[in-house]
Tab-separated table of C-alpha atoms in Angstrom:
chain	number	residue	atom	x	y	z
A	1	MET	CA	109.431	50.109	-39.789
A	2	ARG	CA	110.899	48.111	-42.637
A	3	SER	CA	107.679	48.260	-44.694
A	4	SER	CA	107.618	52.059	-44.600
A	5	VAL	CA	111.206	52.201	-45.899
A	6	LEU	CA	110.259	49.908	-48.753
A	7	SER	CA	107.245	52.080	-49.518
A	8	LEU	CA	109.418	55.183	-49.588
A	9	ASP	CA	111.965	53.434	-51.815
A	10	SER	CA	109.176	52.278	-54.146
A	11	ALA	CA	107.796	55.820	-54.351
A	12	ARG	CA	111.232	57.247	-55.175
A	13	SER	CA	111.686	54.659	-57.941
A	14	ALA	CA	108.299	55.485	-59.400
A	15	LEU	CA	109.047	59.230	-59.373
A	16	SER	CA	112.457	58.816	-60.999
A	17	ALA	CA	110.871	56.658	-63.712
A	18	THR	CA	108.299	59.364	-64.505
A	19	PRO	CA	109.392	61.370	-67.547
A	20	PRO	CA	109.660	65.162	-67.122
A	21	LEU	CA	106.736	67.274	-68.265
A	22	ASP	CA	106.891	68.249	-71.914
A	23	ARG	CA	105.153	71.590	-71.552
A	24	ALA	CA	106.568	75.074	-71.370
A	25	VAL	CA	106.416	76.885	-68.071
A	26	ALA	CA	104.345	80.042	-68.447
A	27	SER	CA	106.096	83.356	-67.956
A	28	ALA	CA	104.999	85.555	-65.084
A	29	LEU	CA	104.787	88.451	-67.551
A	30	PRO	CA	102.023	88.904	-70.144
A	31	THR	CA	104.555	89.104	-72.989
A	32	ARG	CA	107.750	87.402	-74.089
A	33	LEU	CA	109.306	90.811	-74.744
A	34	ARG	CA	111.372	92.318	-71.949
A	35	PRO	CA	112.086	95.980	-71.150
A	36	ALA	CA	115.421	95.740	-72.998
A	37	ASP	CA	113.556	94.532	-76.121
A	38	LEU	CA	111.154	97.473	-75.914
A	39	LEU	CA	114.024	99.937	-75.445
A	40	ARG	CA	115.698	98.505	-78.554
A	41	LEU	CA	112.437	98.859	-80.513
A	42	THR	CA	111.973	102.497	-79.460
A	43	ASP	CA	115.604	103.259	-80.303
A	44	GLU	CA	115.231	101.672	-83.747
A	45	GLY	CA	111.923	103.502	-84.257
A	46	ALA	CA	113.583	106.796	-83.363
A	47	GLU	CA	116.393	106.136	-85.850
A	48	ASP	CA	113.830	105.301	-88.554
A	49	VAL	CA	111.861	108.497	-87.889
A	50	LEU	CA	115.029	110.605	-88.038
A	51	ALA	CA	116.084	108.829	-91.268
A	52	GLY	CA	112.759	109.767	-92.888
A	53	ARG	CA	111.361	106.225	-93.176
A	54	TYR	CA	108.056	107.353	-91.625
A	55	ASP	CA	107.697	110.733	-93.342
A	56	HIS	CA	104.492	109.479	-94.992
A	57	LEU	CA	102.899	109.200	-91.514
A	58	LEU	CA	103.878	112.675	-90.297
A	59	PRO	CA	101.502	115.667	-90.242
A	60	ALA	CA	100.814	117.275	-93.609
A	61	ASN	CA	103.279	119.975	-94.667
A	62	GLY	CA	105.383	119.220	-91.572
A	63	ILE	CA	103.105	121.356	-89.389
A	64	TRP	CA	102.894	119.816	-85.934
A	65	PRO	CA	99.727	120.297	-83.867
A	66	THR	CA	100.150	122.993	-81.210
A	67	ASP	CA	96.947	122.502	-79.188
A	68	GLU	CA	96.845	118.759	-78.490
A	69	ARG	CA	99.284	115.885	-78.405
A	70	TRP	CA	99.482	113.964	-81.660
A	71	ALA	CA	100.424	110.326	-82.289
A	72	THR	CA	100.796	107.847	-85.111
A	73	ARG	CA	101.328	104.103	-84.926
A	74	LEU	CA	104.641	103.088	-86.504
A	75	LEU	CA	104.370	99.326	-85.973
A	76	SER	CA	101.691	96.982	-84.715
A	77	ASP	CA	101.397	93.227	-84.316
A	78	ASP	CA	100.105	90.770	-81.726
A	79	GLU	CA	103.080	91.416	-79.426
A	80	VAL	CA	103.834	95.113	-79.593
A	81	ASP	CA	102.640	98.566	-80.632
A	82	VAL	CA	105.213	101.260	-81.451
A	83	TRP	CA	104.077	104.903	-81.573
A	84	LEU	CA	105.521	108.302	-82.445
A	85	ILE	CA	104.112	111.003	-80.143
A	86	SER	CA	104.351	114.791	-80.467
A	87	TRP	CA	103.971	116.698	-77.182
A	88	THR	CA	102.493	120.187	-76.825
A	89	PRO	CA	103.172	122.727	-74.068
A	90	GLY	CA	101.082	122.474	-70.926
A	91	LYS	CA	99.332	119.183	-71.804
A	92	SER	CA	99.959	116.280	-69.449
A	93	THR	CA	98.777	112.692	-69.629
A	94	GLU	CA	97.475	112.649	-66.021
A	95	LEU	CA	98.730	110.034	-63.562
A	96	HIS	CA	98.157	106.660	-65.221
A	97	ASP	CA	99.409	103.136	-65.675
A	98	HIS	CA	99.387	100.936	-68.767
A	99	ALA	CA	97.244	98.170	-67.244
A	100	GLY	CA	98.793	94.826	-68.220
A	101	SER	CA	101.369	96.209	-70.671
A	102	LEU	CA	105.070	96.898	-70.290
A	103	GLY	CA	106.276	100.140	-71.862
A	104	ALA	CA	109.381	101.982	-72.996
A	105	LEU	CA	110.250	105.245	-74.710
A	106	THR	CA	113.061	107.058	-76.476
A	107	VAL	CA	113.047	110.873	-76.712
A	108	LEU	CA	113.855	112.101	-80.247
A	109	SER	CA	113.766	115.859	-79.721
A	110	GLY	CA	113.007	118.349	-76.995
A	111	ALA	CA	112.496	117.072	-73.450
A	112	LEU	CA	109.833	115.341	-71.371
A	113	SER	CA	109.069	115.663	-67.669
A	114	GLU	CA	107.950	112.471	-65.991
A	115	PHE	CA	106.308	112.471	-62.573
A	116	ARG	CA	106.408	108.911	-61.198
A	117	TRP	CA	104.678	107.602	-58.088
A	118	ASN	CA	107.333	105.859	-55.982
A	119	GLY	CA	104.962	104.515	-53.326
A	120	THR	CA	105.010	107.586	-51.101
A	121	GLU	CA	105.357	110.597	-53.378
A	122	LEU	CA	105.709	111.842	-56.938
A	123	ARG	CA	109.316	111.971	-58.161
A	124	ARG	CA	110.230	114.097	-61.173
A	125	ARG	CA	112.838	113.398	-63.805
A	126	THR	CA	113.578	115.077	-67.106
A	127	LEU	CA	114.293	113.031	-70.214
A	128	THR	CA	116.055	114.839	-73.060
A	129	ALA	CA	116.791	113.875	-76.667
A	130	GLY	CA	118.486	110.476	-76.717
A	131	ASP	CA	117.277	109.457	-73.235
A	132	GLN	CA	115.329	106.251	-72.759
A	133	ALA	CA	113.070	104.881	-70.039
A	134	SER	CA	111.154	101.654	-69.496
A	135	PHE	CA	107.961	101.091	-67.530
A	136	PRO	CA	107.198	97.806	-65.772
A	137	ILE	CA	103.658	96.710	-65.029
A	138	GLY	CA	102.244	98.845	-62.231
A	139	TRP	CA	104.331	101.925	-63.120
A	140	VAL	CA	102.160	104.992	-62.415
A	141	HIS	CA	103.322	108.234	-64.018
A	142	ASP	CA	102.332	111.515	-65.624
A	143	VAL	CA	104.246	112.735	-68.685
A	144	MET	CA	104.366	116.163	-70.297
A	145	ARG	CA	106.579	118.329	-72.465
A	146	ALA	CA	109.255	119.729	-70.176
A	147	PRO	CA	108.909	123.464	-69.546
A	148	ALA	CA	112.606	123.897	-70.411
A	149	ALA	CA	111.923	122.398	-73.864
A	150	VAL	CA	109.227	125.000	-74.465
A	151	GLU	CA	111.499	127.871	-73.417
A	152	SER	CA	114.548	126.772	-75.410
A	153	ALA	CA	112.849	125.459	-78.562
A	154	GLY	CA	109.744	127.575	-78.823
A	155	PRO	CA	106.173	126.302	-78.895
A	156	LEU	CA	106.215	125.370	-82.597
A	157	ASP	CA	109.276	123.084	-82.417
A	158	PRO	CA	108.101	119.559	-81.676
A	159	THR	CA	109.062	117.461	-78.701
A	160	LEU	CA	108.945	113.934	-80.105
A	161	SER	CA	109.230	110.506	-78.526
A	162	VAL	CA	108.823	106.909	-79.671
A	163	HIS	CA	106.922	104.556	-77.330
A	164	ALA	CA	106.512	100.766	-77.360
A	165	TYR	CA	103.928	98.741	-75.421
A	166	SER	CA	103.796	94.975	-75.079
A	167	PRO	CA	101.320	93.461	-75.223
A	168	PRO	CA	99.600	96.263	-77.165
A	169	LEU	CA	97.587	98.596	-74.956
A	170	THR	CA	94.007	97.648	-74.185
A	171	ALA	CA	93.343	99.714	-71.050
A	172	MET	CA	94.759	102.420	-68.814
A	173	SER	CA	93.911	103.309	-65.229
A	174	TYR	CA	94.103	106.882	-63.956
A	175	TYR	CA	95.009	107.923	-60.422
A	176	GLU	CA	94.987	110.825	-57.998
A	177	VAL	CA	97.113	111.475	-54.931
A	178	THR	CA	94.909	111.714	-51.849
A	179	GLY	CA	95.255	114.195	-48.988
A	180	HIS	CA	96.676	111.302	-46.950
A	181	GLY	CA	99.601	110.834	-49.326
A	182	THR	CA	98.283	107.674	-50.962
A	183	LEU	CA	97.330	106.843	-54.506
A	184	ARG	CA	93.692	106.263	-55.441
A	185	ARG	CA	92.464	104.936	-58.779
A	186	SER	CA	89.895	107.362	-60.202
A	187	ARG	CA	88.925	105.492	-63.384
A	188	THR	CA	89.930	102.804	-65.859
A	189	VAL	CA	89.326	103.192	-69.577
A	190	LEU	CA	89.571	100.788	-72.469
A	191	THR	CA	91.934	102.253	-75.050
A	192	ASP	CA	94.471	101.350	-77.674
A	193	GLN	CA	95.894	104.901	-77.720
A	194	PRO	CA	99.259	105.686	-76.122
A	195	GLU	CA	99.781	107.864	-73.060
A	196	GLY	CA	96.178	108.827	-72.503
A	197	ASP	CA	93.556	110.349	-74.737
A	198	MET	CA	95.006	111.915	-77.837
C-alpha cells in the first residue's frame, strides 16, 4: 500500500514540475471575428456608403438594377468580406446557409424579409433601415426585399444592405422544406458571392 502512495506522490511531483504548454488553444470557430465584430463592420460600412465614400463602386448614373439583385465588394481580406447589396422586388435568395462562415447585415434603406428555419418551421421577420442581424454557422434562411418596401418606396427606389462574412465565403448550401416538415439539403455550390447567385 505504501509503495502505491509513493508512486502517486512521485507522479504528482512530476506533473507539477512540467511547464504549461506554450501553444494557443484553437478556437471552436473558423474565425477570430465574432458576431459583434461583424455587426460593427456592417454598421461602419453602411455609414461609409451613406457618406459617399463608396460612390465610385455604385451603378453608373445612380441607376439601380431592377431585374436582378446587384452587389459590390466594399472590403476584402483574409478574415472578412464586406458587401453592399441592392435588392429587387420578387427575387429571393432561396433557403441557404453560408457554409463555414459567420455573417451579419445592416439594412441601409427599404426593408428585407427574412425567413429563417428554426428547426421545425420557417419564421419570418422584417428588417427595416437601421436594423441589424447576425448569422451563426448553420443559420438557414431566405432573404428578399420586403413587399412593404416595394409598396411604400416604389420599384425603382433601392433596398440596400451591407453584409459581412468571416471567413470570406467559399461555399453555400441550399435547402428545401420536405412534406414531413424537415429540412433537406438540395445542393452545395462553391461561391464567393453573397446571398446566393447575383
